[in-house]
Short mmCIF file of C-alpha atoms and ligand atoms in Angstrom, two decimals:
data_model
loop_
_atom_site.label_atom_id
_atom_site.label_comp_id
_atom_site.label_asym_id
_atom_site.label_seq_id
_atom_site.Cartn_x
_atom_site.Cartn_y
_atom_site.Cartn_z
CA MET A 11 104.47 35.42 21.19
CA PRO A 12 101.71 33.76 19.14
CA THR A 13 98.80 36.12 18.63
CA ASN A 14 95.48 35.40 17.06
CA PRO A 15 94.69 38.20 14.59
CA THR A 16 90.96 37.43 14.39
CA LEU A 17 90.43 37.56 18.11
CA THR A 18 92.53 40.69 18.40
CA ALA A 19 90.58 42.39 15.64
CA THR A 20 87.30 41.39 17.26
CA SER A 21 88.38 42.75 20.61
CA LEU A 22 89.47 45.99 18.93
CA ARG A 23 86.09 46.41 17.26
CA ALA A 24 84.31 45.65 20.51
CA ALA A 25 86.48 48.16 22.30
CA SER A 26 84.91 51.08 20.48
CA MET A 27 81.40 49.89 21.44
CA ARG A 28 81.32 48.16 24.79
CA PRO A 29 84.29 49.08 26.97
CA LEU A 30 83.65 46.58 29.80
CA GLN A 31 82.95 43.62 27.57
CA SER A 32 85.93 44.35 25.39
CA CYS A 33 88.12 44.51 28.46
CA LEU A 34 87.01 41.06 29.51
CA LEU A 35 87.52 39.78 25.99
CA ALA A 36 91.04 41.20 25.92
CA LEU A 37 91.80 39.35 29.16
CA VAL A 38 90.54 36.09 27.68
CA VAL A 39 92.67 36.66 24.59
CA ALA A 40 95.73 37.33 26.74
CA ALA A 41 95.11 34.22 28.83
CA THR A 42 94.58 31.87 25.90
CA THR A 43 97.53 33.12 23.85
CA GLY A 44 99.91 33.15 26.80
CA CYS A 45 100.68 36.85 26.80
CA GLY A 46 103.97 37.60 28.54
CA ALA A 47 105.53 34.15 28.05
CA THR A 48 108.04 34.42 25.22
CA PRO A 49 109.26 31.17 23.71
CA PRO A 50 113.00 30.55 24.18
CA ALA A 51 115.18 32.30 21.60
CA TRP A 52 117.15 30.18 19.15
CA PHE A 53 120.13 30.72 16.91
CA ARG A 54 119.29 30.75 13.20
CA SER A 55 121.40 28.47 11.01
CA ASN A 56 123.54 30.10 8.35
CA MET A 57 121.23 28.98 5.55
CA VAL A 58 123.10 30.84 2.83
CA GLU A 59 126.29 28.91 3.61
CA ALA A 60 124.42 25.60 4.13
CA THR A 61 122.72 25.97 0.76
CA LYS A 62 125.90 27.06 -1.01
CA GLN A 63 127.61 23.93 0.35
CA LYS A 64 124.59 21.81 -0.63
CA LEU A 65 124.31 20.30 2.85
CA THR A 66 121.65 17.65 3.44
CA PRO A 67 119.13 18.21 6.28
CA ASP A 68 121.05 15.58 8.24
CA GLN A 69 124.32 17.48 7.77
CA GLU A 70 122.64 20.73 8.85
CA ARG A 71 121.54 18.93 12.02
CA GLN A 72 125.09 17.71 12.67
CA VAL A 73 126.38 21.28 12.52
CA ALA A 74 123.59 22.52 14.80
CA THR A 75 124.34 19.77 17.34
CA VAL A 76 128.05 20.57 17.47
CA LEU A 77 127.32 24.30 17.83
CA LEU A 78 124.82 23.69 20.61
CA ALA A 79 127.38 21.63 22.53
CA MET A 80 130.11 24.23 22.03
CA PHE A 81 128.21 27.49 22.45
CA GLY A 82 124.87 26.75 24.15
CA THR A 83 121.79 28.83 23.33
CA PRO A 84 120.98 32.58 23.20
CA ASP A 85 119.43 32.24 26.68
CA ASP A 86 122.20 30.11 28.12
CA PRO A 87 125.52 30.72 26.38
CA VAL A 88 128.59 28.61 27.10
CA ALA A 89 132.04 28.92 25.58
CA PRO A 90 134.85 26.40 25.26
CA PRO A 91 137.96 27.50 27.23
CA GLU A 92 139.94 27.74 23.96
CA THR A 93 137.92 30.83 23.05
CA GLY A 94 139.23 32.69 26.10
CA LEU A 95 135.73 34.18 26.53
CA ASP A 96 134.43 35.11 29.97
CA VAL A 97 131.11 33.31 30.48
CA ALA A 98 130.01 35.62 33.32
CA LYS A 99 130.20 38.59 30.92
CA LEU A 100 128.34 36.62 28.24
CA GLN A 101 125.52 35.86 30.64
CA LEU A 102 125.09 39.52 31.49
CA ALA A 103 124.66 40.32 27.80
CA ALA A 104 122.64 37.23 26.82
CA GLY A 105 119.08 36.09 27.41
CA PRO A 106 115.80 37.99 27.55
CA VAL A 107 115.77 41.52 28.97
CA ARG A 108 115.32 41.24 32.74
CA SER A 109 116.72 42.34 36.10
CA ASP A 110 118.49 39.81 38.27
CA ILE A 111 118.11 39.30 42.00
CA VAL A 112 120.25 42.35 42.87
CA GLY A 113 118.43 44.52 40.33
CA ARG A 114 121.19 44.33 37.73
CA LYS A 115 120.06 44.59 34.11
CA ASN A 116 120.53 41.41 32.07
CA GLY A 117 119.81 40.69 28.42
CA LEU A 118 121.71 43.74 27.17
CA TYR A 119 122.30 42.41 23.66
CA ARG A 120 118.63 41.78 23.01
CA GLU A 121 117.69 45.13 24.50
CA HIS A 122 120.17 47.22 22.53
CA CYS A 123 121.49 45.33 19.51
CA ALA A 124 119.33 42.43 18.33
CA HIS A 125 116.73 44.45 16.44
CA CYS A 126 119.50 45.43 14.01
CA HIS A 127 122.20 42.76 14.35
CA GLY A 128 119.80 39.83 14.96
CA VAL A 129 119.78 37.41 17.91
CA THR A 130 122.34 35.32 16.02
CA GLY A 131 124.54 38.25 14.96
CA ASP A 132 123.55 37.56 11.35
CA ALA A 133 122.39 41.15 10.76
CA LEU A 134 118.89 39.91 9.99
CA GLY A 135 117.12 41.72 12.83
CA PRO A 136 113.70 43.22 12.03
CA THR A 137 115.12 46.72 11.49
CA ALA A 138 118.00 45.65 9.25
CA ALA A 139 116.32 45.72 5.83
CA PHE A 140 115.49 49.42 6.22
CA LEU A 141 119.03 50.57 6.88
CA ASN A 142 121.83 51.70 4.58
CA PRO A 143 124.46 50.51 5.18
CA TYR A 144 123.05 47.29 6.58
CA PRO A 145 124.10 46.38 10.13
CA ARG A 146 127.18 44.21 10.40
CA ASP A 147 126.84 40.43 10.09
CA TYR A 148 129.41 39.23 12.66
CA ARG A 149 129.50 35.63 11.42
CA PRO A 150 132.26 35.95 8.82
CA GLY A 151 134.42 37.51 11.57
CA VAL A 152 135.28 40.55 9.45
CA PHE A 153 135.35 44.02 11.03
CA LYS A 154 136.06 47.34 9.37
CA PHE A 155 137.10 50.02 11.82
CA LYS A 156 140.04 48.96 13.94
CA SER A 157 143.64 49.66 14.92
CA THR A 158 144.99 46.32 13.66
CA GLU A 159 146.38 45.25 10.29
CA ARG A 160 143.79 44.65 7.60
CA ALA A 161 143.27 40.90 7.91
CA ASP A 162 143.44 40.86 11.70
CA LYS A 163 140.60 40.92 14.21
CA PRO A 164 139.81 44.11 16.09
CA THR A 165 141.15 44.44 19.65
CA HIS A 166 138.81 44.52 22.62
CA ALA A 167 139.52 48.27 22.88
CA ASP A 168 138.57 48.79 19.20
CA LEU A 169 135.14 47.30 19.82
CA VAL A 170 134.70 49.29 23.02
CA ARG A 171 135.41 52.46 21.01
CA ILE A 172 132.83 51.48 18.40
CA LEU A 173 130.20 51.04 21.10
CA GLU A 174 131.11 54.29 22.81
CA ASN A 175 131.16 56.40 19.65
CA GLY A 176 128.76 54.52 17.42
CA ILE A 177 129.50 54.72 13.70
CA PRO A 178 128.91 58.33 12.55
CA GLY A 179 127.02 58.65 9.30
CA THR A 180 125.27 55.28 9.80
CA SER A 181 122.40 54.11 11.97
CA MET A 182 124.80 52.42 14.44
CA PRO A 183 124.19 54.45 17.62
CA SER A 184 126.55 55.38 20.42
CA PHE A 185 126.17 53.45 23.68
CA ALA A 186 128.13 55.95 25.74
CA LEU A 187 125.34 56.02 28.32
CA LEU A 188 125.86 52.38 29.28
CA SER A 189 128.27 51.58 32.11
CA GLU A 190 131.78 50.32 31.43
CA THR A 191 130.79 46.86 32.69
CA GLN A 192 127.82 46.75 30.34
CA VAL A 193 129.87 47.83 27.29
CA ASP A 194 132.52 45.30 28.22
CA ALA A 195 129.90 42.52 28.43
CA LEU A 196 128.43 43.52 25.06
CA VAL A 197 131.86 43.48 23.40
CA GLU A 198 132.49 40.00 24.82
CA TYR A 199 129.13 38.94 23.42
CA VAL A 200 129.93 40.31 19.94
CA LYS A 201 133.13 38.23 20.00
CA TYR A 202 131.12 35.19 21.13
CA LEU A 203 128.62 35.56 18.27
CA SER A 204 131.45 36.14 15.82
CA ILE A 205 133.49 33.11 16.95
CA ARG A 206 130.34 31.00 16.91
CA GLY A 207 129.43 32.25 13.44
CA GLU A 208 132.87 31.63 11.99
CA THR A 209 132.99 28.17 13.57
CA GLU A 210 129.64 27.41 11.91
CA ILE A 211 130.97 28.46 8.51
CA ASN A 212 134.11 26.33 9.01
CA LEU A 213 132.00 23.30 9.96
CA MET A 214 129.73 23.73 6.95
CA ARG A 215 132.72 24.00 4.62
CA ALA A 216 134.40 20.95 6.18
CA PHE A 217 131.90 18.50 4.59
CA PHE A 218 133.37 19.34 1.22
CA GLU A 219 136.74 17.90 2.25
CA LEU A 220 135.49 14.61 3.71
CA ASP A 221 136.65 11.44 1.99
CA ASP A 222 134.24 8.65 0.99
CA GLU A 223 134.92 6.67 4.15
CA ALA A 224 133.41 9.42 6.30
CA GLU A 225 130.00 8.83 4.61
CA GLY A 226 129.07 12.49 4.82
CA LYS A 227 129.61 12.70 8.58
CA LEU A 228 131.97 15.10 10.32
CA PRO A 229 134.49 13.49 12.67
CA GLU A 230 133.40 13.88 16.28
CA THR A 231 136.90 13.93 17.70
CA ARG A 232 138.19 16.76 19.85
CA GLU A 233 141.19 16.97 17.57
CA PHE A 234 138.96 17.90 14.65
CA LEU A 235 136.23 19.95 16.32
CA VAL A 236 138.46 21.96 18.61
CA GLY A 237 141.91 21.64 17.04
CA GLU A 238 140.98 22.13 13.40
CA VAL A 239 137.71 24.05 13.48
CA LEU A 240 137.47 26.20 16.61
CA GLU A 241 141.04 26.96 17.60
CA PRO A 242 142.17 28.70 14.40
CA VAL A 243 139.26 31.15 14.86
CA ALA A 244 139.89 31.69 18.58
CA GLU A 245 143.62 32.17 17.99
CA LYS A 246 143.01 35.02 15.55
CA TRP A 247 141.04 36.89 18.23
CA LYS A 248 143.79 36.32 20.76
CA ALA A 249 146.45 37.52 18.30
CA ALA A 250 144.71 40.86 17.67
CA ALA A 251 146.54 42.66 20.48
CA ASP A 252 149.87 41.88 18.76
CA ALA A 253 148.74 43.04 15.35
CA LEU A 254 148.56 46.78 16.04
CA ILE A 255 149.39 49.08 13.16
CA PRO A 256 152.69 50.87 13.89
CA VAL A 257 152.23 54.63 13.68
CA PRO A 258 155.27 56.96 13.39
CA GLU A 259 155.08 60.20 15.31
CA ILE A 260 154.38 63.38 13.39
CA PRO A 261 157.56 65.52 13.40
CA ALA A 262 157.11 68.45 15.79
CA ASP A 263 158.29 70.97 13.16
CA LEU A 264 155.90 69.73 10.46
CA ASP A 265 154.92 72.43 7.96
CA LEU A 266 151.18 71.75 7.62
CA GLU A 267 150.74 73.68 4.34
CA ALA A 268 153.56 71.74 2.70
CA SER A 269 152.29 68.46 4.11
CA ILE A 270 148.79 69.07 2.71
CA ALA A 271 150.26 69.95 -0.70
CA LYS A 272 152.32 66.76 -0.69
CA GLY A 273 149.27 64.76 0.41
CA ARG A 274 147.27 66.23 -2.46
CA GLU A 275 149.90 65.17 -4.96
CA LEU A 276 149.86 61.64 -3.58
CA PHE A 277 146.03 61.54 -3.55
CA TYR A 278 145.96 62.22 -7.31
CA GLY A 279 149.13 60.24 -8.06
CA ASP A 280 149.34 56.76 -9.61
CA LYS A 281 150.60 55.02 -6.50
CA ALA A 282 147.93 55.93 -3.96
CA ASN A 283 145.33 56.62 -6.64
CA CYS A 284 142.69 57.72 -4.15
CA VAL A 285 141.15 59.71 -6.97
CA LYS A 286 140.05 56.53 -8.71
CA CYS A 287 137.27 56.02 -6.19
CA HIS A 288 136.93 59.25 -4.24
CA GLY A 289 136.80 61.22 -7.48
CA PRO A 290 138.64 64.32 -8.71
CA THR A 291 136.61 66.45 -6.32
CA GLY A 292 136.80 64.13 -3.30
CA LEU A 293 133.01 63.91 -3.32
CA GLY A 294 133.15 60.14 -3.62
CA ASP A 295 132.07 60.28 -7.23
CA GLY A 296 134.67 57.95 -8.69
CA GLN A 297 134.04 54.24 -9.10
CA ALA A 298 130.85 53.71 -7.11
CA ASN A 299 129.40 50.40 -8.29
CA ASP A 300 131.34 48.05 -6.02
CA TYR A 301 130.10 46.05 -3.02
CA ASP A 302 131.54 45.25 0.37
CA ASP A 303 132.29 41.57 1.11
CA TRP A 304 128.95 40.75 2.74
CA ASN A 305 126.91 42.09 -0.19
CA LYS A 306 129.39 40.84 -2.77
CA SER A 307 129.04 37.24 -1.61
CA ILE A 308 125.30 37.42 -2.31
CA VAL A 309 125.81 39.14 -5.68
CA GLU A 310 128.29 36.45 -6.70
CA TRP A 311 126.10 33.63 -5.49
CA LYS A 312 123.19 35.00 -7.51
CA LYS A 313 125.41 35.02 -10.60
CA GLU A 314 126.42 31.41 -9.94
CA LEU A 315 122.78 30.39 -9.65
CA GLY A 316 122.22 31.62 -13.19
CA GLY A 317 124.25 28.65 -14.46
CA ALA A 318 122.76 26.01 -12.12
CA ASP A 319 120.71 23.18 -13.60
CA ASP A 320 119.53 21.39 -10.44
CA ALA A 321 115.93 22.65 -10.27
CA SER A 322 115.10 21.61 -6.71
CA TRP A 323 118.34 23.08 -5.33
CA LEU A 324 117.72 26.24 -7.31
CA SER A 325 114.26 26.70 -5.83
CA ARG A 326 115.66 26.16 -2.33
CA ALA A 327 118.42 28.68 -3.03
CA LYS A 328 115.85 31.24 -4.17
CA GLN A 329 113.87 30.73 -0.99
CA VAL A 330 117.01 31.21 1.11
CA LEU A 331 117.87 34.39 -0.78
CA THR A 332 114.50 35.86 0.16
CA GLY A 333 114.32 34.70 3.77
CA ASP A 334 117.96 34.68 4.88
CA ALA A 335 119.66 37.44 2.91
CA LEU A 336 118.98 41.08 2.14
CA GLU A 337 118.96 42.64 -1.32
CA PRO A 338 122.62 43.52 -2.03
CA ARG A 339 123.60 47.19 -1.85
CA THR A 340 126.66 48.91 -3.27
CA ILE A 341 129.12 50.70 -0.99
CA PRO A 342 129.91 54.12 -2.42
CA PRO A 343 133.37 55.56 -1.71
CA ARG A 344 133.11 58.16 1.03
CA ASN A 345 132.43 61.80 0.26
CA LEU A 346 135.57 63.23 1.82
CA ARG A 347 134.19 66.79 1.81
CA MET A 348 131.68 65.93 4.51
CA GLY A 349 134.13 65.45 7.35
CA ILE A 350 132.16 62.44 8.62
CA TYR A 351 134.36 59.44 9.33
CA ARG A 352 132.71 56.17 10.24
CA GLY A 353 135.81 54.76 11.86
CA GLY A 354 136.48 57.87 13.96
CA ARG A 355 137.68 61.39 13.22
CA ARG A 356 140.98 61.50 15.14
CA PRO A 357 143.99 61.87 12.81
CA ILE A 358 145.17 58.44 13.96
CA ASP A 359 141.84 56.86 12.93
CA ILE A 360 142.29 58.20 9.40
CA TYR A 361 145.90 57.02 9.47
CA TYR A 362 144.66 53.48 10.25
CA ARG A 363 142.08 53.67 7.43
CA VAL A 364 144.65 54.74 4.83
CA HIS A 365 147.40 52.39 6.06
CA ALA A 366 145.26 49.23 6.16
CA GLY A 367 142.40 50.19 3.86
CA ILE A 368 138.95 49.16 5.02
CA ASN A 369 138.72 45.46 5.73
CA GLY A 370 135.76 43.87 3.96
CA ALA A 371 135.33 46.95 1.70
CA PRO A 372 136.91 47.81 -1.66
CA MET A 373 139.15 50.52 -0.14
CA PRO A 374 142.73 49.13 -0.53
CA ALA A 375 145.65 49.41 1.90
CA ALA A 376 148.34 52.02 1.22
CA LYS A 377 150.74 49.96 3.35
CA GLY A 378 153.69 48.74 1.30
CA THR A 379 153.08 51.21 -1.55
CA ILE A 380 153.19 54.46 0.40
CA SER A 381 155.72 55.22 3.16
CA PRO A 382 154.42 55.93 6.71
CA GLU A 383 155.55 59.58 6.41
CA ASP A 384 153.63 59.96 3.17
CA ILE A 385 150.55 58.40 4.74
CA TRP A 386 150.60 61.24 7.28
CA HIS A 387 150.72 63.76 4.39
CA ILE A 388 147.68 62.07 2.84
CA VAL A 389 145.89 62.16 6.20
CA ASN A 390 146.56 65.89 6.48
CA TYR A 391 145.22 66.44 2.97
CA VAL A 392 142.10 64.35 3.66
CA ARG A 393 141.48 66.34 6.84
CA SER A 394 141.75 69.63 4.94
CA LEU A 395 139.14 68.62 2.34
CA PRO A 396 135.97 69.64 4.21
CA TYR A 397 137.40 73.17 4.55
CA THR A 398 138.68 73.84 1.03
CA LEU A 399 135.91 74.79 -1.29
CA ASP A 400 137.54 77.64 -3.15
CA GLY A 401 136.94 76.80 -6.77
CA GLU A 402 138.12 73.20 -6.47
CA LEU A 403 134.64 71.81 -6.97
CA GLY A 404 133.66 72.10 -10.63
CA ALA A 405 130.62 74.26 -11.31
CA ASP A 406 128.86 71.20 -12.72
CA ARG A 407 129.23 69.34 -9.42
CA PRO A 408 126.24 68.90 -7.16
CA ALA A 409 126.16 70.33 -3.66
CA LEU A 410 128.38 69.21 -0.84
CA VAL A 411 125.71 67.11 0.77
CA ARG A 412 125.32 64.91 -2.27
CA ASP A 413 126.49 61.90 -0.23
CA ARG A 414 123.72 60.75 2.00
CA PHE A 415 125.05 57.28 2.64
C1 LIG B 529 119.87 50.90 14.57
C2 LIG B 529 120.65 49.77 14.21
C3 LIG B 529 121.82 49.34 15.06
C4 LIG B 529 121.84 49.07 16.40
C5 LIG B 529 120.70 49.19 17.39
C6 LIG B 529 123.16 48.59 16.69
N1 LIG B 529 123.93 48.60 15.56
FE1 LIG B 529 125.85 47.96 15.41
N2 LIG B 529 125.87 48.50 13.45
C7 LIG B 529 124.82 49.03 12.77
C8 LIG B 529 125.22 49.31 11.41
C9 LIG B 529 124.35 49.91 10.33
C10 LIG B 529 126.58 48.93 11.30
C11 LIG B 529 127.46 48.96 10.06
C12 LIG B 529 128.10 50.29 9.80
C13 LIG B 529 129.06 50.23 8.62
O1 LIG B 529 129.23 49.19 8.00
O2 LIG B 529 129.63 51.27 8.33
C14 LIG B 529 126.95 48.41 12.61
C15 LIG B 529 128.21 47.90 12.91
C16 LIG B 529 128.56 47.35 14.12
C17 LIG B 529 129.85 46.75 14.40
C18 LIG B 529 130.99 46.58 13.43
C19 LIG B 529 132.08 47.61 13.55
C20 LIG B 529 133.21 47.37 12.58
O3 LIG B 529 134.31 47.82 12.88
O4 LIG B 529 133.05 46.74 11.55
C21 LIG B 529 129.79 46.29 15.70
C22 LIG B 529 130.88 45.57 16.46
C23 LIG B 529 128.48 46.64 16.21
N3 LIG B 529 127.76 47.28 15.24
C24 LIG B 529 128.05 46.32 17.48
C25 LIG B 529 126.81 46.69 17.99
C26 LIG B 529 126.37 46.38 19.33
C27 LIG B 529 127.16 45.58 20.35
C28 LIG B 529 125.14 46.94 19.48
C29 LIG B 529 124.28 46.97 20.71
C30 LIG B 529 124.90 47.48 21.92
C31 LIG B 529 124.79 47.54 18.20
N4 LIG B 529 125.82 47.38 17.33
C32 LIG B 529 123.58 48.17 17.94
C33 LIG B 529 123.55 49.26 13.25
C34 LIG B 529 123.15 49.07 14.55
C1 LIG B 530 138.91 51.02 -4.83
C2 LIG B 530 138.26 52.22 -4.34
C3 LIG B 530 138.96 53.06 -3.29
C4 LIG B 530 140.24 53.59 -3.31
C5 LIG B 530 141.31 53.40 -4.38
C6 LIG B 530 140.35 54.39 -2.12
N1 LIG B 530 139.19 54.34 -1.38
FE1 LIG B 530 138.82 55.31 0.36
N2 LIG B 530 136.99 54.41 0.46
C7 LIG B 530 136.46 53.58 -0.50
C8 LIG B 530 135.19 53.09 -0.02
C9 LIG B 530 134.26 52.14 -0.78
C10 LIG B 530 134.98 53.64 1.25
C11 LIG B 530 133.79 53.38 2.17
C12 LIG B 530 134.03 52.05 2.87
C13 LIG B 530 133.08 51.70 3.98
O1 LIG B 530 132.44 52.56 4.55
O2 LIG B 530 133.01 50.52 4.27
C14 LIG B 530 136.14 54.49 1.52
C15 LIG B 530 136.29 55.24 2.67
C16 LIG B 530 137.33 56.13 2.88
C17 LIG B 530 137.46 57.00 4.03
C18 LIG B 530 136.47 57.14 5.16
C19 LIG B 530 136.89 56.41 6.39
C20 LIG B 530 135.87 56.52 7.47
O3 LIG B 530 136.24 56.29 8.63
O4 LIG B 530 134.70 56.83 7.20
C21 LIG B 530 138.61 57.73 3.86
C22 LIG B 530 139.17 58.77 4.79
C23 LIG B 530 139.21 57.28 2.63
N3 LIG B 530 138.42 56.31 2.06
C24 LIG B 530 140.39 57.78 2.14
C25 LIG B 530 141.07 57.25 1.04
C26 LIG B 530 142.39 57.63 0.63
C27 LIG B 530 143.21 58.71 1.28
C28 LIG B 530 142.72 56.84 -0.45
C29 LIG B 530 144.02 56.79 -1.18
C30 LIG B 530 145.18 56.46 -0.38
C31 LIG B 530 141.58 55.98 -0.72
N4 LIG B 530 140.59 56.24 0.20
C32 LIG B 530 141.50 55.07 -1.75
C33 LIG B 530 137.03 53.24 -1.69
C34 LIG B 530 138.32 53.54 -2.08
#
């Protein structure tokens, strides 16, 4: 809503002196600035990607036009059938916050998520810059806490769990108080923003591969736009349900003490090498200067810019880095003595984390190096860490709550 700071300030000053007059003035201000009428929301372009790919303004417009035709607007979302998305659910989550004719709440995403994750799902909402870790940018289509193999998308149920539990130890809240239908609609909307965002990135990267004959224009054929750009993204979401991590049962006669001891050995051993990052004490004080993928892409781009000699592009890039990206932050390995697990605290959640690593983060997968039985031993050891303080922490180590991330 456009506001006029001078008028507002004047009316505030008047308010302390002449109540009636100031009231009238406030009404005039409201009438002239159109209080209550919000302009339609719009999706922000992925300016970091556009600038990296050196797109011309005309090429940026081409991408925006294709995206508008495929996905509609934040107030009126549509989805091509290839995405498998349910438009009725999207409409419940999309648009401004309002009640419909039967009193049902609409605009759930903007009510509950957009101030952190942004209207576009680019994690550039007004609250984002103040948070550590930053909210997730859905556009690269990478998710961390899920029951599927590392490179695969999360299942619908994984995202429902995230909304129900929130992400402990971060600012991502739990939405357990929302109804099942509302959570379901929000999950569908996260997928929509993610598919849209990944499609945008694919389109922006496609210019690079055009031959001279194309004259810098993307083909407008269905074969290209749907077959080559959209479908590969949509297919990955559909395949998630078949990519579940297989989990062997824990033997009923498992000796927990022995399992923890074996897990400890593996934790410090060369193969699993958890100690490299989580540190000899498990406080997360090993290698701590790495970034997750979202932050790393900005760090790397900044490095690249150092060698650039095109002054006008460089000044545009600098502008984009200030307006469309947040200052990169490192992702410290977790303090395993805290007993706070972002991806969930059930033994099976920790099994998933160790098996597949954490997608988008430096934590590697143990899959392939460590047998499933041994992964269970490691899980048991990890779960024992918050309770074993007897002399294992060196006297020179800071207190347990060192990790505030
Ligand atoms: C106060 C800020 C905040 C709000 C509000 C918020 N989130 Fe988040 N969200 C976060 C943060 C921070 C993370 C990243 C946590 C991390 O990386 O460990 C996150 C991560 C996520 C993830 C990624 C999970 C994964 O496995 O990678 C999803 C999905 C998500 N949020 C959905 C939502 C939805 C849907 C809503 C609204 C119903 C919402 N969030 C509201 C802060 C927020
Ligand atoms: C290269 C560094 C690295 C190695 C090696 C590593 N981790 Fe991690 N680990 C991390 C980072 C970084 C995080 C935090 C990631 C995040 O929140 O996105 C993490 C997080 C975790 C978590 C917390 C999961 C959650 O839900 O909050 C557990 C548990 C964990 N690691 C266990 C292990 C175990 C066990 C091993 C050895 C098999 C291991 N890690 C090896 C870097 C590493």
